[in-house]
PDB file of C-alpha atoms in Angstrom:
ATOM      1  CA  UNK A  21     194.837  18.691 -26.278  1.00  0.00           C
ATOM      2  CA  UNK A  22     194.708  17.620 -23.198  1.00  0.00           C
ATOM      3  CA  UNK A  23     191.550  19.151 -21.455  1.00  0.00           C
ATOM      4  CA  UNK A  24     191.440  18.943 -18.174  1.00  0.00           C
ATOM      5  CA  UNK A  25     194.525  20.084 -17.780  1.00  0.00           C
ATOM      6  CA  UNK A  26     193.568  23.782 -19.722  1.00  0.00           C
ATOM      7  CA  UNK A  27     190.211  23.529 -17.439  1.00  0.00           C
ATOM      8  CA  UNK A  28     192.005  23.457 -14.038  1.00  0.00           C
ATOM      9  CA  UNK A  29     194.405  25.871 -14.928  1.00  0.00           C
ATOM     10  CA  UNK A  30     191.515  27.950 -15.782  1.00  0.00           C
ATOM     11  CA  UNK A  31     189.692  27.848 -12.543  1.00  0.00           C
ATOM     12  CA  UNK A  32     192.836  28.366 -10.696  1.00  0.00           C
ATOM     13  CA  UNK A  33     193.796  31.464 -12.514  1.00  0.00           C
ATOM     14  CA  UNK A  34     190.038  32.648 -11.729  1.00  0.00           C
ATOM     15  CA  UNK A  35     190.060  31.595  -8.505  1.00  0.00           C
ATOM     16  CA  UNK A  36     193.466  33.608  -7.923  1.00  0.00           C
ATOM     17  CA  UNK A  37     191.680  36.826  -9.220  1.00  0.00           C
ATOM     18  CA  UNK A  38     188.464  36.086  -7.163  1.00  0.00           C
ATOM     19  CA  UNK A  39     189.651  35.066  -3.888  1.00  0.00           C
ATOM     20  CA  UNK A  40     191.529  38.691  -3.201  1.00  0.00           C
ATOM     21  CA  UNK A  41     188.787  40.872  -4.993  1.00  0.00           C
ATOM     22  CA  UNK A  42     186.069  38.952  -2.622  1.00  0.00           C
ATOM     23  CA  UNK A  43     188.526  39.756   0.461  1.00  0.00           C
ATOM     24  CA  UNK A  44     189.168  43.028  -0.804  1.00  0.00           C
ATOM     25  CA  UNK A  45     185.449  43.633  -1.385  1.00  0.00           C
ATOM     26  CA  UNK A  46     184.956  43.346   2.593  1.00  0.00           C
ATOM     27  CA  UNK A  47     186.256  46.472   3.007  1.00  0.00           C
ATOM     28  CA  UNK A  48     184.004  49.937   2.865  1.00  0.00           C
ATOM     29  CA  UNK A  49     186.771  51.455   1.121  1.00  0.00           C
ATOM     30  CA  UNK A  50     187.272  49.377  -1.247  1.00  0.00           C
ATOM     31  CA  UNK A  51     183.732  49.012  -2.027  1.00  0.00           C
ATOM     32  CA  UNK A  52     183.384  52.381  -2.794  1.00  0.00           C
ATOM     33  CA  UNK A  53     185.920  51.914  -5.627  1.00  0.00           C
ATOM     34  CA  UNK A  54     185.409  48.397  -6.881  1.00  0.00           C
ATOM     35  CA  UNK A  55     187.280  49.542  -9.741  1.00  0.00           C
ATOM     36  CA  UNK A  56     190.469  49.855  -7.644  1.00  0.00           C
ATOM     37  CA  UNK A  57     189.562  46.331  -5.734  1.00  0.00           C
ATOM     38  CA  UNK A  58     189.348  44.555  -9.851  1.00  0.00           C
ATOM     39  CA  UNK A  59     193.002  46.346 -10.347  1.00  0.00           C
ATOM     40  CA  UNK A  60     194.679  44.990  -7.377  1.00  0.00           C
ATOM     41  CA  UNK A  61     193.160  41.757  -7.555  1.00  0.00           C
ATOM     42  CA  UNK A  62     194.491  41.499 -11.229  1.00  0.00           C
ATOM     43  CA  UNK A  63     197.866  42.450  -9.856  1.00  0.00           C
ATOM     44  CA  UNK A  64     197.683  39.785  -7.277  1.00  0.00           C
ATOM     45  CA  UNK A  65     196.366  36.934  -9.107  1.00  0.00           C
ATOM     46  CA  UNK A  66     198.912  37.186 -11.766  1.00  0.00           C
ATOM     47  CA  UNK A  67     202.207  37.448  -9.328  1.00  0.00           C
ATOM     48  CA  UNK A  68     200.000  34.432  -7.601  1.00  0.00           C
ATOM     49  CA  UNK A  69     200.429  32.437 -10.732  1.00  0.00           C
ATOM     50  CA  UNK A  70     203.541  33.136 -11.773  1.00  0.00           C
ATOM     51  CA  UNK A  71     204.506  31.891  -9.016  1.00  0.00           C
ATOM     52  CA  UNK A  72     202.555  28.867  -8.141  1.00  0.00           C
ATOM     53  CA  UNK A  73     200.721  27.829 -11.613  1.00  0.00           C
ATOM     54  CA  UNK A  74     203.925  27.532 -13.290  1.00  0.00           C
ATOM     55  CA  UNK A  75     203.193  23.559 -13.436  1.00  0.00           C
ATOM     56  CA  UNK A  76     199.768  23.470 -14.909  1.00  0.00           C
ATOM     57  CA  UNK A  77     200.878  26.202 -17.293  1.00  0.00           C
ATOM     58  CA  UNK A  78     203.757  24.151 -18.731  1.00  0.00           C
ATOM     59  CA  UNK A  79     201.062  21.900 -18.929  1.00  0.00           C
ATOM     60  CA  UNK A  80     198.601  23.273 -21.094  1.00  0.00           C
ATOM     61  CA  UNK A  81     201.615  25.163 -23.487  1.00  0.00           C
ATOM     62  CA  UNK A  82     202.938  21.024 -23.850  1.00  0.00           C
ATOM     63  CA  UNK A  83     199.658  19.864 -24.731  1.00  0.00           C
ATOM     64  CA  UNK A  84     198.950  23.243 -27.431  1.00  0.00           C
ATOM     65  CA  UNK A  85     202.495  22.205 -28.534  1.00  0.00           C
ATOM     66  CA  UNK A  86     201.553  18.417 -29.692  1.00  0.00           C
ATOM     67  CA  UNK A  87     198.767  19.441 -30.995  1.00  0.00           C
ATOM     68  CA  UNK A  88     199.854  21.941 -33.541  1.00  0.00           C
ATOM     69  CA  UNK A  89     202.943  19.768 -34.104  1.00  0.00           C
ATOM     70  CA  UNK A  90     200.600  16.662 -35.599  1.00  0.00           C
ATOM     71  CA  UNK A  91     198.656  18.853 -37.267  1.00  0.00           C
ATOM     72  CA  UNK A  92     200.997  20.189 -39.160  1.00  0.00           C
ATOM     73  CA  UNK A  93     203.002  16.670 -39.747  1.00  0.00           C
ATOM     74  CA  UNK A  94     199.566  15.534 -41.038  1.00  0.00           C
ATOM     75  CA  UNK A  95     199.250  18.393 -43.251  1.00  0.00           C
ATOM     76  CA  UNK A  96     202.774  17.523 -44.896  1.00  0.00           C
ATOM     77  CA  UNK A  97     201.817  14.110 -44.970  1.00  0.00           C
ATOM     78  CA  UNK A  98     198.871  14.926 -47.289  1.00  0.00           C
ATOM     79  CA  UNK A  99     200.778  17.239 -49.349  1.00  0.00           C
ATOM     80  CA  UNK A 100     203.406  14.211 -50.370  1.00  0.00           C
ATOM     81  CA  UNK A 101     200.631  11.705 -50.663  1.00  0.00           C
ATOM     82  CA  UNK A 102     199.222  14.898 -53.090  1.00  0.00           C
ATOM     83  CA  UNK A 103     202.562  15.094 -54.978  1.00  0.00           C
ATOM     84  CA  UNK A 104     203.027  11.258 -55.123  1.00  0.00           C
ATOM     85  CA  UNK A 105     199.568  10.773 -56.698  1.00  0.00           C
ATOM     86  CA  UNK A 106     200.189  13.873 -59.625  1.00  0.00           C
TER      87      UNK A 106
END
């Protein structure tokens, strides 16, 4: 799997939840309920990456995908070297 590409699309997603509950935070109000502020900023930061992490989201779900896929050719590559040597 391709790493970095899972680690920035990891800070970005944080980074889209952080940046509005830090903004959000600047407000009296909203200090008062911080539970409110974590809500909206969850509801931001995910229409904020659907809409612009799309890329390094394919990403990651490409690399995952390779992965598993030789894995499991590997696994029925040792089952027919199994069933070759019985």
């Amino acid at each position: 799997m391709n790493a970095r590409s899972a680690v920035v699309y990891s800070i970005l997603r944080l980074l889209a939840f952080i940046v509005p509950f830090s903004l959000m935070m600047l407000f009296p109000v909203m200090r008062e309920y911080y539970w409110l502020s974590a809500i909206f900023a969850a509801l931001i930061g995910l229409s904020l990456s659907m809409l612009f992490l799309r890329r390094p989201l394919d990403d990651v779900a490409t690399s995952l995908a390779d992965r598993r896929t030789r894995r499991r050719s590997g696994e029925v590559a040792d089952a027919e070297a199994e069933d070759a040597a019985s």
